[in-house]
mmCIF file of C-alpha atoms in Angstrom:
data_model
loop_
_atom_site.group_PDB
_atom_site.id
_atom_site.type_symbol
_atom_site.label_atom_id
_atom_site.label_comp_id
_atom_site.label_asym_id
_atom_site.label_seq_id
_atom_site.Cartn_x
_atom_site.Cartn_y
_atom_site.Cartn_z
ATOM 1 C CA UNK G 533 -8.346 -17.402 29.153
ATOM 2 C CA UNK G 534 -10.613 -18.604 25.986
ATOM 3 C CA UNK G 535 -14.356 -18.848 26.819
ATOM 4 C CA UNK G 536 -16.674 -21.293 24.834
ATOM 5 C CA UNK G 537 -20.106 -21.114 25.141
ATOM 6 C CA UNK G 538 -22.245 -23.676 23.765
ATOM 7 C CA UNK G 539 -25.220 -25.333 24.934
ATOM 8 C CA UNK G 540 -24.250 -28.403 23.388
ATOM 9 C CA UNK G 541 -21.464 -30.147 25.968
ATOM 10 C CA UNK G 542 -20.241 -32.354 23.810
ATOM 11 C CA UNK G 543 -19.255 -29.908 21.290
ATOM 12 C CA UNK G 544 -18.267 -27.413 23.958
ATOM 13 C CA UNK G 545 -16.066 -30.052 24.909
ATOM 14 C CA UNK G 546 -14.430 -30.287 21.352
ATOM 15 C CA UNK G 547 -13.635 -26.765 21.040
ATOM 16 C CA UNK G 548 -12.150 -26.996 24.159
ATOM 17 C CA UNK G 549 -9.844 -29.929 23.435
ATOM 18 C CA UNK G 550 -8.925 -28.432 20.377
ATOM 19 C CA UNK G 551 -7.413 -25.610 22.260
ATOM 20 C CA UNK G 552 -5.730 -27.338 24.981
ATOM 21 C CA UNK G 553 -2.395 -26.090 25.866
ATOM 22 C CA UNK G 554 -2.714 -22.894 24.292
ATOM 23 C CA UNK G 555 -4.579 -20.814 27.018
ATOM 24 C CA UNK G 556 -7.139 -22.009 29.664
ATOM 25 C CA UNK G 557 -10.429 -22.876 28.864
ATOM 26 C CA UNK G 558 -13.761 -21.850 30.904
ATOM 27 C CA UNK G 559 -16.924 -23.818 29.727
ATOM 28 C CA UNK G 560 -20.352 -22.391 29.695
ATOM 29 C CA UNK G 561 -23.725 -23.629 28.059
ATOM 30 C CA UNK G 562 -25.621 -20.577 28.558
ATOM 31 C CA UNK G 563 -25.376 -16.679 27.756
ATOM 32 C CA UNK G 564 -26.455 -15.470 31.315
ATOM 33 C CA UNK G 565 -23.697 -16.972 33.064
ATOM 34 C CA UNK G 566 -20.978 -15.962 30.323
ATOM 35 C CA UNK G 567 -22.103 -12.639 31.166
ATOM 36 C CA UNK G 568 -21.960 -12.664 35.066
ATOM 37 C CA UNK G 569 -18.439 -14.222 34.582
ATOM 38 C CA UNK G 570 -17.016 -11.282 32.712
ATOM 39 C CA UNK G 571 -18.275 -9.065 35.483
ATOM 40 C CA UNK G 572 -15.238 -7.776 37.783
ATOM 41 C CA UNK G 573 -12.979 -10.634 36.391
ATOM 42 C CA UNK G 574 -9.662 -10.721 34.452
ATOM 43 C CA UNK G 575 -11.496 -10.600 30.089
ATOM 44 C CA UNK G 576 -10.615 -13.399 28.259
ATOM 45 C CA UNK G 577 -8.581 -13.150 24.984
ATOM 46 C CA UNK G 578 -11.531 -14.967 23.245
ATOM 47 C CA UNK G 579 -14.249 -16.263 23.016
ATOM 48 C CA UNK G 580 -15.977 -19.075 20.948
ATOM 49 C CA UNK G 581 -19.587 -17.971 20.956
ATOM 50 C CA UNK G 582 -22.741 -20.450 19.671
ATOM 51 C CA UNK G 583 -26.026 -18.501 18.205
ATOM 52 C CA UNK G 584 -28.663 -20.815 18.824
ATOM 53 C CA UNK G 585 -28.606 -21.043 23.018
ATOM 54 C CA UNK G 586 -30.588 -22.268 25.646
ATOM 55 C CA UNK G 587 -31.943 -18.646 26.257
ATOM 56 C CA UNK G 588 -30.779 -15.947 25.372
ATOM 57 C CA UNK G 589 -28.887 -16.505 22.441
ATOM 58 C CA UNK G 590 -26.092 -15.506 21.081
ATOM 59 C CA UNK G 591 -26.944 -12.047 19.414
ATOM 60 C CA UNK G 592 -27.864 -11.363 22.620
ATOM 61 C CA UNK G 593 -24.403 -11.777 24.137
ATOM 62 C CA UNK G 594 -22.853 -9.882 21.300
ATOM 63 C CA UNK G 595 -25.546 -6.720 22.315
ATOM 64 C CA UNK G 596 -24.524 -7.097 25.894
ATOM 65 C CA UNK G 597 -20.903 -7.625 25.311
ATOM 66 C CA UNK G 598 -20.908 -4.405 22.213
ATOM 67 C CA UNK G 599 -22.258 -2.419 25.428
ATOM 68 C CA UNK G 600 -19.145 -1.832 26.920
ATOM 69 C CA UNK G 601 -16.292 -0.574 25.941
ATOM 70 C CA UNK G 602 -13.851 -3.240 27.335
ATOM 71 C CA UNK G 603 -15.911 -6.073 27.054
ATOM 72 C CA UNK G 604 -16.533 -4.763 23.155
ATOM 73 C CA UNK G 605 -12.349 -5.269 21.968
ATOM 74 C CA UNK G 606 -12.404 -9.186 23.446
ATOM 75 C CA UNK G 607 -12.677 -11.228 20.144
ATOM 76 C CA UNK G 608 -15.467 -13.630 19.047
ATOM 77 C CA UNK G 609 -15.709 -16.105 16.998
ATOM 78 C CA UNK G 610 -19.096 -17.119 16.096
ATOM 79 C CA UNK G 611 -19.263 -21.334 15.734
ATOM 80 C CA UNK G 612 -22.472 -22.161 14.240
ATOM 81 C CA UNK G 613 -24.914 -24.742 11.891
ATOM 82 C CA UNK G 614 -26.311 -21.542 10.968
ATOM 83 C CA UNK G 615 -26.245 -19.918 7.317
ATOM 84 C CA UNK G 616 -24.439 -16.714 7.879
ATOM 85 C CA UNK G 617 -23.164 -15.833 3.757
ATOM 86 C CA UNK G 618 -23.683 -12.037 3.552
ATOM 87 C CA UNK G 619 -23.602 -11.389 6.999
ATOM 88 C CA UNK G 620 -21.261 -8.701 8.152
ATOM 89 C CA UNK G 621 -20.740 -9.360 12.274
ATOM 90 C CA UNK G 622 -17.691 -7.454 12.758
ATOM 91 C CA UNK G 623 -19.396 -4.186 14.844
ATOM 92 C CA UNK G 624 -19.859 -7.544 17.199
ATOM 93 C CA UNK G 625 -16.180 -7.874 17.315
ATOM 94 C CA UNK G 626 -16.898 -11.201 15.597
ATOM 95 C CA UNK G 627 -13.113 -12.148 13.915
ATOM 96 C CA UNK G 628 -14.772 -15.294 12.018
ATOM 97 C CA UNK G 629 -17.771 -17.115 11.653
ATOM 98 C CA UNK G 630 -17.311 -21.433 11.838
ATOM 99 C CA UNK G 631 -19.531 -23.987 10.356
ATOM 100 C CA UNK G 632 -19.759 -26.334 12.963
ATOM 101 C CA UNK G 633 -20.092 -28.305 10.250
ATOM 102 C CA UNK G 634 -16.983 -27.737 8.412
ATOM 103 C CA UNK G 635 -14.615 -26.377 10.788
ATOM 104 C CA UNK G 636 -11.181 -27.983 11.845
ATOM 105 C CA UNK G 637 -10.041 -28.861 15.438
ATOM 106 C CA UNK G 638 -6.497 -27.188 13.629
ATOM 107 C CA UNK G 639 -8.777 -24.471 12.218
ATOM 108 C CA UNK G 640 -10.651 -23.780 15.655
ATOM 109 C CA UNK G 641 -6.656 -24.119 17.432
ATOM 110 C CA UNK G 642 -5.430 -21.435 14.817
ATOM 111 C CA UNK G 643 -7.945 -18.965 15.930
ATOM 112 C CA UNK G 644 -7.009 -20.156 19.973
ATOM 113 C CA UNK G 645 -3.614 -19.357 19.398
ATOM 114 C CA UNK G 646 -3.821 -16.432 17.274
ATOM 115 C CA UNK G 647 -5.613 -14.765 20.044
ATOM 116 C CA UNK G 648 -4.218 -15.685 23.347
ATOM 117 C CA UNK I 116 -49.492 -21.664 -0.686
ATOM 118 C CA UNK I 117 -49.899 -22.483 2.624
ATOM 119 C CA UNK I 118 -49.118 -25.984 2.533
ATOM 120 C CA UNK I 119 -45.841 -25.166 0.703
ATOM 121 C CA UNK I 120 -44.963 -23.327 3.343
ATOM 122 C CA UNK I 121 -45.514 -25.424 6.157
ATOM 123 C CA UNK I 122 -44.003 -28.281 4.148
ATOM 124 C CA UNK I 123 -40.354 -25.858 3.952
ATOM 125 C CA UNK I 124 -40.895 -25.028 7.355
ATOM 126 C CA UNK I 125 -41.013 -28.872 8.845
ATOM 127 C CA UNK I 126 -38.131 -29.572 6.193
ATOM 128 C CA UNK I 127 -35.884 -26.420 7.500
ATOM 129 C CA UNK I 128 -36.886 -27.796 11.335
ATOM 130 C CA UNK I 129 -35.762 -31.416 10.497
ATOM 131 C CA UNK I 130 -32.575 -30.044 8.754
ATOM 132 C CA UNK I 131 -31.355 -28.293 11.528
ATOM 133 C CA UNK I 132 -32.319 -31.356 14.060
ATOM 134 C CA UNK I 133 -30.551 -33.173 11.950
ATOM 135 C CA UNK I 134 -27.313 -31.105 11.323
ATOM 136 C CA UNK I 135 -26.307 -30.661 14.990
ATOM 137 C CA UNK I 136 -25.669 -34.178 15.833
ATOM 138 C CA UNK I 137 -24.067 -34.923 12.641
ATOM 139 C CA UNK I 138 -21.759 -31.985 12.850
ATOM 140 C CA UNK I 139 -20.898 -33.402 16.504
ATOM 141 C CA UNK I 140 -20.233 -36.851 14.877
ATOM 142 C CA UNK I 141 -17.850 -35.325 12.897
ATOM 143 C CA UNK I 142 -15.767 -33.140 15.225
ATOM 144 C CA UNK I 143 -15.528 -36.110 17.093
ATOM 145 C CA UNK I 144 -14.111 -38.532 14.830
ATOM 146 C CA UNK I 145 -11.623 -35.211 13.413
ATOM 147 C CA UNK I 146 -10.675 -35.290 17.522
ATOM 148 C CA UNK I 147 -9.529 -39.066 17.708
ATOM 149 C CA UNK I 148 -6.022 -38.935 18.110
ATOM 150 C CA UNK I 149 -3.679 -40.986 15.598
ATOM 151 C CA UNK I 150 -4.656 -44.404 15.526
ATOM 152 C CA UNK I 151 -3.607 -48.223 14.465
ATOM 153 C CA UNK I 152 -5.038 -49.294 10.758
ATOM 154 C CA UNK I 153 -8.347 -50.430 12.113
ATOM 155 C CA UNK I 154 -9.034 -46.981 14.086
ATOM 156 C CA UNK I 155 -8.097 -44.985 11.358
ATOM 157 C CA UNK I 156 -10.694 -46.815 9.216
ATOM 158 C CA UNK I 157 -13.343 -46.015 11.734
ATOM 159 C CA UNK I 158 -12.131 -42.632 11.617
ATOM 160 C CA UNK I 159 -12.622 -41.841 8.068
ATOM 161 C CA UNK I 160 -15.734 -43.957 8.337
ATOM 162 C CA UNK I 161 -17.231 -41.424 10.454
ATOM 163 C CA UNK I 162 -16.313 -38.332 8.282
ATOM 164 C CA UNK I 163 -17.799 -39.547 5.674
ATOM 165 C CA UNK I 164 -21.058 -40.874 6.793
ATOM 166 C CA UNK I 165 -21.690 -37.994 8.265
ATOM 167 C CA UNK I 166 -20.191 -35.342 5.887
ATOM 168 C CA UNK I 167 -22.840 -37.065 3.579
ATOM 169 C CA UNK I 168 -25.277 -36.594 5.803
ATOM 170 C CA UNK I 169 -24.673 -33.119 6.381
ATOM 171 C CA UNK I 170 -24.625 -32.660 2.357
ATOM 172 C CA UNK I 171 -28.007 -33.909 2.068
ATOM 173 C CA UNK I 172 -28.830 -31.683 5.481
ATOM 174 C CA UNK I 173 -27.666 -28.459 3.586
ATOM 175 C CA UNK I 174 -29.359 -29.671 0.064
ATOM 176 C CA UNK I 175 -32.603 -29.409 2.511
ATOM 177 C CA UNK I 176 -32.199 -25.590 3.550
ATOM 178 C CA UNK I 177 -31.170 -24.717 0.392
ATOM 179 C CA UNK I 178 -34.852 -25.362 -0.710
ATOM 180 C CA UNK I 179 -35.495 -22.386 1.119
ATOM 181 C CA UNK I 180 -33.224 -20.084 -0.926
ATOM 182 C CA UNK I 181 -34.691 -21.635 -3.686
ATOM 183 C CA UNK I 182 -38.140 -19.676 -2.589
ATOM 184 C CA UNK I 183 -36.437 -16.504 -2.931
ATOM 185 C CA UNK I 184 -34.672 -17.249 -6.481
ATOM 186 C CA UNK I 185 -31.226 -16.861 -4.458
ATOM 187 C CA UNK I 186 -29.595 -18.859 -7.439
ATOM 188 C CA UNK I 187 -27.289 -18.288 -10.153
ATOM 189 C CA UNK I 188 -28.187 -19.527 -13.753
ATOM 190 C CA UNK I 189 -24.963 -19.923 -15.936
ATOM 191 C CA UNK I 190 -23.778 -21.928 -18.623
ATOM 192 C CA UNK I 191 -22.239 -25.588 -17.093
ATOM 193 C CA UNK I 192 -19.678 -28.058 -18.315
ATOM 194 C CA UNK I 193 -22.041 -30.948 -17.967
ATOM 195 C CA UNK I 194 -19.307 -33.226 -18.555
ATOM 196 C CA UNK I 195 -17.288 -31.885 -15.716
ATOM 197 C CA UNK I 196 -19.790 -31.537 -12.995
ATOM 198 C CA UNK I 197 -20.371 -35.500 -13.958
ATOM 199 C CA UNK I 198 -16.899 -36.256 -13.344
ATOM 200 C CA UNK I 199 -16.789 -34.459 -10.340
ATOM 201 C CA UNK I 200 -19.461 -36.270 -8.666
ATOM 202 C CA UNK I 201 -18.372 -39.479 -9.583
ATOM 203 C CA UNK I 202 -14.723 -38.767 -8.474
ATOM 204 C CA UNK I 203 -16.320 -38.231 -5.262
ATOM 205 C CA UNK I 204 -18.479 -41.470 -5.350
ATOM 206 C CA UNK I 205 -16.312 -44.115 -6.221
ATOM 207 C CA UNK I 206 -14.665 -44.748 -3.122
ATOM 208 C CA UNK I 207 -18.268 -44.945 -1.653
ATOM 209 C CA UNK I 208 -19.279 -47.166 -4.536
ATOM 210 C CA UNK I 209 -16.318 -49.685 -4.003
ATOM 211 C CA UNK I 210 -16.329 -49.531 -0.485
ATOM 212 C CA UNK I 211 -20.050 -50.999 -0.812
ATOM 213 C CA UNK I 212 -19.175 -53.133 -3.551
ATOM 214 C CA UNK I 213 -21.082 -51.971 -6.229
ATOM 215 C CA UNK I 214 -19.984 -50.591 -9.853
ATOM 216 C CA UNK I 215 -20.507 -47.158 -11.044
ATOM 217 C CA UNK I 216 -19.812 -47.008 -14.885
ATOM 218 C CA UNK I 217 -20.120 -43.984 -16.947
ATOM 219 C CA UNK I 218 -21.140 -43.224 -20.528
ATOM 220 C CA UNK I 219 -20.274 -39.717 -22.399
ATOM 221 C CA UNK I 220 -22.211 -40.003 -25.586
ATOM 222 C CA UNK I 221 -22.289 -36.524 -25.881
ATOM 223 C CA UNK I 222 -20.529 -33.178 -27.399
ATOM 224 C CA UNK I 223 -19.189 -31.831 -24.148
ATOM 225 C CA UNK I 224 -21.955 -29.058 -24.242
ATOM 226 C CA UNK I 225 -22.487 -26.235 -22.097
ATOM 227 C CA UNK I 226 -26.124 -26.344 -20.326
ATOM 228 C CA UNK I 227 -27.700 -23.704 -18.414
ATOM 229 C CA UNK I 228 -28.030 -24.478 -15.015
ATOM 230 C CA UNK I 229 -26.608 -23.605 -11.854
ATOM 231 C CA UNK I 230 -23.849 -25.715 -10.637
ATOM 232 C CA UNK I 231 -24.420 -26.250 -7.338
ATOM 233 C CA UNK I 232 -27.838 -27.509 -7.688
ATOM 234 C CA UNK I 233 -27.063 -29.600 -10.742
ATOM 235 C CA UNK I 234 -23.949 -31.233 -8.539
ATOM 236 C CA UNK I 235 -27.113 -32.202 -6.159
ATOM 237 C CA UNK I 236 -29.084 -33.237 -8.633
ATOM 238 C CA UNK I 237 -26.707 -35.920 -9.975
ATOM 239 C CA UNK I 238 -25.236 -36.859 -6.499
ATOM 240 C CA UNK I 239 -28.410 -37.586 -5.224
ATOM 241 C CA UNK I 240 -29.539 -39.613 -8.055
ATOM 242 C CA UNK I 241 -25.954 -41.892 -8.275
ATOM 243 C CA UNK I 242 -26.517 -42.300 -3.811
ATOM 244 C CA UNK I 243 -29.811 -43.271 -4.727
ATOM 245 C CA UNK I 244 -29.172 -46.038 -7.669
ATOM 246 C CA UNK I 245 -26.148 -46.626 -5.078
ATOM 247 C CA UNK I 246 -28.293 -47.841 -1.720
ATOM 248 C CA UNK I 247 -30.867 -49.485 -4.233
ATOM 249 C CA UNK I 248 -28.469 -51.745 -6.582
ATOM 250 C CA UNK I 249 -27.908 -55.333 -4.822
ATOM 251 C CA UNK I 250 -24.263 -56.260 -3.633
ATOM 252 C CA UNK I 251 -21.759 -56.484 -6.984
ATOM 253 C CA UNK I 252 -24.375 -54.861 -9.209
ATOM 254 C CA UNK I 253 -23.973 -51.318 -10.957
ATOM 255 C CA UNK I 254 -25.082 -48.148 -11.277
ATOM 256 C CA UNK I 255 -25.032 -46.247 -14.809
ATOM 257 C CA UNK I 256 -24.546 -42.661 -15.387
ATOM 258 C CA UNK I 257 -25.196 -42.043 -19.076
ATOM 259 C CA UNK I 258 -24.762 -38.329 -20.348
ATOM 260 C CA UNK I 259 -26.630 -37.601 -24.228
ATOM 261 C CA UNK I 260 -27.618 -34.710 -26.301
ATOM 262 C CA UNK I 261 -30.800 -34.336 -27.642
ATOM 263 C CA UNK I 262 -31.647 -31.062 -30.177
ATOM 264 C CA UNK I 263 -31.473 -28.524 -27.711
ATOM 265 C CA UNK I 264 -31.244 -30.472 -24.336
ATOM 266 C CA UNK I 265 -29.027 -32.911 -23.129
ATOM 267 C CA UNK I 266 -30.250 -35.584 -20.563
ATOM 268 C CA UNK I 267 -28.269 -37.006 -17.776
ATOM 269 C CA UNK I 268 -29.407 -40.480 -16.938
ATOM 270 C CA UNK I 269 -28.545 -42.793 -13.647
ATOM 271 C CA UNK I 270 -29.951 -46.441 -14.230
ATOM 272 C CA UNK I 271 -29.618 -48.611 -11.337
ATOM 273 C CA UNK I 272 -30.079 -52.400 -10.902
ATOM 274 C CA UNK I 273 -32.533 -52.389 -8.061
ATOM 275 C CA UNK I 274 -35.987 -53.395 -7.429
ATOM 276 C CA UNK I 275 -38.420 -51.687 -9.416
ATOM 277 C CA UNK I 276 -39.839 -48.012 -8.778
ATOM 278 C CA UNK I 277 -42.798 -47.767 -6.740
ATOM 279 C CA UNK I 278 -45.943 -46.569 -8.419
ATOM 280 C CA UNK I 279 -46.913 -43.999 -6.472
ATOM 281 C CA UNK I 280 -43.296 -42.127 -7.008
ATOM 282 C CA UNK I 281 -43.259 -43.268 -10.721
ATOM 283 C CA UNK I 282 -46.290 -40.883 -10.745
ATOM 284 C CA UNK I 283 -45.200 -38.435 -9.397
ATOM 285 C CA UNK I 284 -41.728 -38.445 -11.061
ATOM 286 C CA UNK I 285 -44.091 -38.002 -14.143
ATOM 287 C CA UNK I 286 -45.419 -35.480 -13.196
ATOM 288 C CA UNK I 287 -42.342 -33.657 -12.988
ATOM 289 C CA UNK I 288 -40.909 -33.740 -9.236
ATOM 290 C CA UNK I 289 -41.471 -35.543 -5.846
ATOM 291 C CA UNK I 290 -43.902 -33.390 -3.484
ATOM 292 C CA UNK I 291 -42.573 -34.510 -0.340
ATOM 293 C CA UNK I 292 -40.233 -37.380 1.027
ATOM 294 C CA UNK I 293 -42.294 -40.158 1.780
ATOM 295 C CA UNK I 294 -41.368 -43.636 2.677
ATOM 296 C CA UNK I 295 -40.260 -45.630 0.046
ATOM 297 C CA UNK I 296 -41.843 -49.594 1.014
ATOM 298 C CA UNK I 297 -40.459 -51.291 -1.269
ATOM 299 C CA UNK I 298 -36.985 -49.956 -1.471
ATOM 300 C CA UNK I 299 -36.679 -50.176 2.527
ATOM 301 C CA UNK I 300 -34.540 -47.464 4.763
ATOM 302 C CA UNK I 301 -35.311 -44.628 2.045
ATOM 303 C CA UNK I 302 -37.576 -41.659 2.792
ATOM 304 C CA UNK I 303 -37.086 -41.032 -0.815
ATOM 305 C CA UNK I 304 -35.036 -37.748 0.186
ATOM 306 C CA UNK I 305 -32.326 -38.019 -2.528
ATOM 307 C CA UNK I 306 -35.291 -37.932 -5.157
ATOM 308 C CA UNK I 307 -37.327 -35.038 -3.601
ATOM 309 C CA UNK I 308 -34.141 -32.876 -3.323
ATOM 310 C CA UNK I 309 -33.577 -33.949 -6.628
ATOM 311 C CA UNK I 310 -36.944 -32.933 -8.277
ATOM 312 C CA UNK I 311 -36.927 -29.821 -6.799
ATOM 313 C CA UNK I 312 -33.432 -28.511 -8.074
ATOM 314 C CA UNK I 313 -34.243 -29.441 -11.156
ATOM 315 C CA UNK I 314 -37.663 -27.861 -11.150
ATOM 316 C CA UNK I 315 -36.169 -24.371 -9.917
ATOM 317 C CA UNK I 316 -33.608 -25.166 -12.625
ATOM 318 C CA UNK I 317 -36.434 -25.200 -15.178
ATOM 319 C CA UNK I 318 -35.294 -28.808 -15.948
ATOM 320 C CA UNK I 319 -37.266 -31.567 -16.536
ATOM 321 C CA UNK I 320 -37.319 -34.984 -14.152
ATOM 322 C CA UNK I 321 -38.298 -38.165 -14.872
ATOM 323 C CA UNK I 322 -38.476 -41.579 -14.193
ATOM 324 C CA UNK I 323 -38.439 -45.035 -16.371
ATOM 325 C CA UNK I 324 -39.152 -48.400 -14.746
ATOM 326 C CA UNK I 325 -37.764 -51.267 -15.727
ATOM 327 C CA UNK I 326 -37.934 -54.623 -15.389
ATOM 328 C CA UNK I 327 -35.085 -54.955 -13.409
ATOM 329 C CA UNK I 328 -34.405 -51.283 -11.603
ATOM 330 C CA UNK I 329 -35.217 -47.643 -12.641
ATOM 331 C CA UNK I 330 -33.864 -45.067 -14.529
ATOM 332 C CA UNK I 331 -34.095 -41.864 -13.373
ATOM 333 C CA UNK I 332 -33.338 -38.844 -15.575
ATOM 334 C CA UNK I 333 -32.877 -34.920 -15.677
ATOM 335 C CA UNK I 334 -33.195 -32.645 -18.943
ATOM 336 C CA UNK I 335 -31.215 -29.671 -18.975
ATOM 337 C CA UNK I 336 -31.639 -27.208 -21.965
ATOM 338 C CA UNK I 337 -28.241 -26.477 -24.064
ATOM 339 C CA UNK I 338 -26.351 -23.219 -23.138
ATOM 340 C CA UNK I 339 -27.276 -21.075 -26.363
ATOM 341 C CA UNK I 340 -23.188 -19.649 -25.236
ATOM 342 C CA UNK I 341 -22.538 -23.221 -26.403
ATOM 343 C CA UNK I 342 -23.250 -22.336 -30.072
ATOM 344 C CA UNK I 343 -20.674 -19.596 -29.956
ATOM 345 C CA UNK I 344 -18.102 -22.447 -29.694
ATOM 346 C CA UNK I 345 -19.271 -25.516 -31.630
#
């Protein structure tokens, strides 16, 4: 299972076309409900996480999910318009950081398939 | 002080309004699966205009780092960073039917600069003489020394400067983007971004009007690394 979480549906929807085939894909456009979904249910081998959310954001999500020490090994990779350079997210479990405004549908696959 | 700030702030908050969308845009047209001639057109169409778009989007939060001196000086083939943009233009140029010809007149120098922000500098001047030159007309980019600077120029072939920009290209760099009346669908971005890498450059922008279009220049002083070579 991949989760994407993105308050923008449209690119939510991207990442999860690039992906399709590789592993199922649950949508969400909000941190809060990412959260509740991981409760009690079967972790997902990774996760495509936005920053700036309707909400709480994404740093939020990475606290909550760095809480626990399952929910800590599942893999993230942060997609963002966000300047990150110098950043070092990896006590998030963050694997990569993606430019939404760079990144690949073949680069955002790679990571999909890498992982699940 | 103040002001300046405020005026990065709306800048960083139109950027990033600005950036989302376009980054959409572009995943979208990367998504469209293989198409006929006409499709594929479209295709690259739309990864361009907005990879563009997002170039001039990043220029604009740059300006922040630019607060903080988060810049690199360093001596700069002049000459290459030239030929790089314009690789990257011509397609645009011919696609819109205008001519982009280039004059070297000088010794290949080094200047100091940083090479990012020069890149801007000159990109945003040629997309600028670009939108503003008539169908079939060209656009000029002329490279020359002079003692201990060498000046990159971009003429175009468009209708002539406004005033009120001529000013303040005078005076060394655009304050803000304003509209542009006479030179319609321009907020005059490609200028401010412009003046403002130069300025943090320590290089010197200006403006000549002529009759028939504007030349817009930027004076960048020699590498003194460059005398250990010539």
């Amino acid at each position: 299972m991949i989760y994407v979480i993105d308050d923008d549906e449209i690119m939510a929807g991207c990442i999860a076309r690039a992906c399709e085939g590789v592993d199922a894909v649950r949508v969400f456009d909000n941190a809060i409900e990412a959260v509740q979904a991981l409760d009690g249910a079967k972790l997902p081998n990774l996760i495509f996480l936005d920053i700036l959310l309707t909400g709480p954001d994404g740093f939020t999500f990475l606290n909550e999910l760095a809480s626990y020490v399952d929910t800590a090994k599942v893999p993230v990779v942060v997609v963002s318009s966000l300047d990150f350079a110098g950043w070092d997210l990896r006590v998030y479990g963050v694997v990569e950081v993606l430019d939404k405004a760079t990144m690949t549908p073949e680069e955002i696959r790679s990571y999909a398939e890498e992982y699940c | 002080m103040g002001g300046m700030e405020s005026e990065v702030d709306g800048i960083l908050v139109a950027a990033h309004e600005l950036k989302a969308p376009l980054a959409v845009l572009r995943q979208l047209a990367l998504g469209l699966p293989g198409m006929d001639v006409g499709g594929e057109q479209m295709r690259s169409e739309m990864v361009s205009v907005s990879e563009r778009a997002i170039r001039q989007v990043n220029d604009l939060t740059r300006i922040r780092r630019l607060e903080d001196g988060l810049f690199v000086m360093e001596p700069v083939a002049i000459r290459a960073v030239c030929d790089e943009v314009t690789a990257e233009l011509t397609c645009l140029f011919n696609y819109n039917q205008r001519d982009l010809c280039i004059k070297y007149s000088n010794r290949a120098r080094l200047v100091t600069a940083n090479r990012d922000l020069l890149k801007s500098v000159v990109y945003n001047f040629l997309l600028n003489a670009m939108h503003y030159s008539g169908e079939g007309a060209r656009a000029e980019l002329l490279v020359r020394d002079f003692h201990d600077r060498v000046k990159v120029v971009v003429r175009d072939y468009g209708p002539a400067l406004p005033m009120d920009v001529w000013r303040e290209m005078k005076q060394g760099w655009v304050k803000r983007p304003t509209s542009i009346a006479m030179r319609p669908g321009s907020s005059g971005l490609g200028l401010y971004i412009a003046s403002r890498f130069a300025r943090a450059m320590g290089a010197k922008v200006g403006a000549v009007r002529h009759r028939d279009g504007t030349s817009f220049y930027v004076e960048l002083l020699t590498s003194k690394q460059a005398s250990l070579w010539t």
